[in-house]
């Protein structure tokens, strides 16, 4: 098989890249390790920045999003038993976030890919990447019992944090910047209507909690837990009891309970691999960087990367000009590091640190008090939360 761009991974980065390239008349082949069903049912992120929504809408995959997405114009911060609203739209000149599950984004992009009759291989085994330091890279894999080789002009490594592309880059060509946090998130999906119209970020002395949602019938809740926490330690009753305590405010507030349909523990990490390219291979999304989920940025950052990459590839294939491609990493990293900063900051003001001293606890409260009391500080949070301009 010969194509222009071989894409490893059918997550948000890989599928959006394939979609954007198709619209520019550039051929690609998408190679995914998991089944279509698995990828479409994987519950992960659910907050779309304004720029992600605008891109999906402008490129013809935003119809269901417009119908079913829940537009939120604010978020709530809770601390010291009080609730404070950050009015995102008022502080950003009208921008908003939209609640729409990552799995729904995946469904829309997969449907677009299949409707276009463009190649996508699910359940690919033994995926390896070759020759990206030369003129003719290749991707090899097995699918349906048959061995395949895709020869291409460029490889896009969109295979997430545990994929094969980044580790295939020779040792020494990448610099890794990393911070692992001393806590994790226990996340549940509950078949019950959300208890609030907006997301609630709660800082409590027992630890952080987040109330989010995926639809009018599905609530997504998170609890800060120990990094080595086990699901067996968290029977349903303990989870609900802990959530009740962490969301408590003066005047009362009730968290609706319902059957828990999914549970998982996610480690918290900040990670950047620089540069995001090596020869004819480009890394995008979680393959190149990870953010702690507190800022709701992982998916949005993946989309921002491939927007830059799609433009650079379109420029190259139409004119032969490599300037944008050569500058891909540098262009993306400027935004990546600002998003890293924001995600780290949100994490650091909202989580309980084991062994934190009284000074740090007071400083955290002062930060929250400042953010909710100063328009300038609230505006900074809001403009980052709805999403910095793409390519800034
Ligand atoms: C468990 C979990 C929970 C998360 N929860 C949240 C959340 O609540 N809020 C939030 O904002 N963000 C969350 N995130 C982050 C967000 O989901 C990611 O940032 C986003 O999925 C990045 O998209 P991506 O396309 O770069 O990578 P991915 O979505 O990881 O996609 C990579 C794809 O590559 C495939 N792949 C991997 N290896 C290979 C291979 N060798 N060959 C072929 N294909 C391969 C994978 O199966 C996958 O489909 C979560 C992430 C994880 C892992």
Tab-separated table of C-alpha atoms and ligand atoms in Angstrom, residues 8-13 31-34 39 42 44-45 102 127 158-160 163-164 214 222 266 284-286 293 296-299 302, ligand 1:
chain	number	residue	atom	x	y	z
A	8	UNK	CA	-0.948	5.427	13.747
A	9	UNK	CA	-3.889	5.603	16.194
A	10	UNK	CA	-7.606	6.351	15.826
A	11	UNK	CA	-8.082	8.539	18.888
A	12	UNK	CA	-9.113	12.195	18.589
A	13	UNK	CA	-5.705	13.192	17.148
A	31	UNK	CA	-4.015	2.080	11.675
A	32	UNK	CA	-5.583	1.396	15.093
A	33	UNK	CA	-4.708	-1.363	17.557
A	34	UNK	CA	-8.153	-1.681	19.170
A	39	UNK	CA	-12.484	2.887	20.831
A	42	UNK	CA	-13.877	4.236	25.904
A	44	UNK	CA	-12.450	9.629	28.789
A	45	UNK	CA	-12.620	13.386	28.323
A	102	UNK	CA	-14.806	12.022	23.715
A	127	UNK	CA	2.357	-2.172	14.536
A	158	UNK	CA	-1.153	9.734	17.069
A	159	UNK	CA	-1.001	6.560	19.166
A	160	UNK	CA	-1.298	8.026	22.645
A	163	UNK	CA	1.959	3.854	21.667
A	164	UNK	CA	4.903	2.715	19.538
A	214	UNK	CA	-21.757	13.517	29.784
A	222	UNK	CA	-14.160	12.297	40.225
A	266	UNK	CA	-6.364	7.566	36.429
A	284	UNK	CA	0.580	14.620	18.033
A	285	UNK	CA	-1.662	14.530	21.100
A	286	UNK	CA	-0.908	12.222	24.019
A	293	UNK	CA	-7.083	16.256	33.601
A	296	UNK	CA	-9.885	19.419	30.820
A	297	UNK	CA	-7.256	19.910	28.137
A	298	UNK	CA	-5.931	16.541	26.843
A	299	UNK	CA	-8.370	16.049	23.987
A	302	UNK	CA	-4.596	16.784	20.607
B	1	LIG	C1	-7.941	6.615	31.201
B	1	LIG	C2	-7.977	8.035	30.702
B	1	LIG	C3	-8.952	8.910	31.179
B	1	LIG	C4	-8.968	10.232	30.732
B	1	LIG	N1	-9.912	11.067	31.230
B	1	LIG	C5	-9.904	12.356	30.851
B	1	LIG	C6	-10.856	13.255	31.374
B	1	LIG	O1	-11.698	12.882	32.180
B	1	LIG	N2	-10.796	14.558	30.982
B	1	LIG	C7	-9.845	14.989	30.083
B	1	LIG	O2	-9.828	16.175	29.733
B	1	LIG	N3	-8.957	14.162	29.536
B	1	LIG	C8	-8.962	12.857	29.904
B	1	LIG	N4	-8.051	12.026	29.382
B	1	LIG	C9	-7.129	12.559	28.376
B	1	LIG	C10	-7.708	12.503	26.958
B	1	LIG	O3	-8.633	11.461	26.854
B	1	LIG	C11	-6.542	12.356	25.989
B	1	LIG	O4	-5.729	13.493	26.132
B	1	LIG	C12	-6.961	12.198	24.525
B	1	LIG	O5	-7.576	10.940	24.346
B	1	LIG	C13	-5.754	12.344	23.590
B	1	LIG	O6	-6.079	11.927	22.298
B	1	LIG	P1	-5.017	11.197	21.394
B	1	LIG	O7	-5.700	10.935	20.097
B	1	LIG	O8	-3.748	11.935	21.392
B	1	LIG	O9	-4.684	9.828	22.140
B	1	LIG	P2	-5.613	8.582	22.454
B	1	LIG	O10	-7.018	8.993	22.660
B	1	LIG	O11	-4.942	7.811	23.516
B	1	LIG	O12	-5.601	7.740	21.112
B	1	LIG	C14	-4.511	6.957	20.722
B	1	LIG	C15	-5.022	5.802	19.922
B	1	LIG	O13	-3.915	5.030	19.464
B	1	LIG	C16	-4.187	3.655	19.649
B	1	LIG	N5	-2.918	2.956	19.769
B	1	LIG	C17	-2.086	2.855	20.839
B	1	LIG	N6	-1.005	2.129	20.531
B	1	LIG	C18	-1.153	1.761	19.244
B	1	LIG	C19	-0.350	1.005	18.357
B	1	LIG	N7	0.785	0.459	18.773
B	1	LIG	N8	-0.771	0.834	17.109
B	1	LIG	C20	-1.938	1.379	16.685
B	1	LIG	N9	-2.755	2.106	17.483
B	1	LIG	C21	-2.350	2.283	18.740
B	1	LIG	C22	-5.031	3.625	20.911
B	1	LIG	O14	-5.819	2.442	20.990
B	1	LIG	C23	-5.884	4.858	20.748
B	1	LIG	O15	-7.086	4.608	20.067
B	1	LIG	C24	-8.011	10.695	29.801
B	1	LIG	C25	-7.053	9.806	29.316
B	1	LIG	C26	-7.009	8.509	29.762
B	1	LIG	C27	-5.939	7.581	29.233
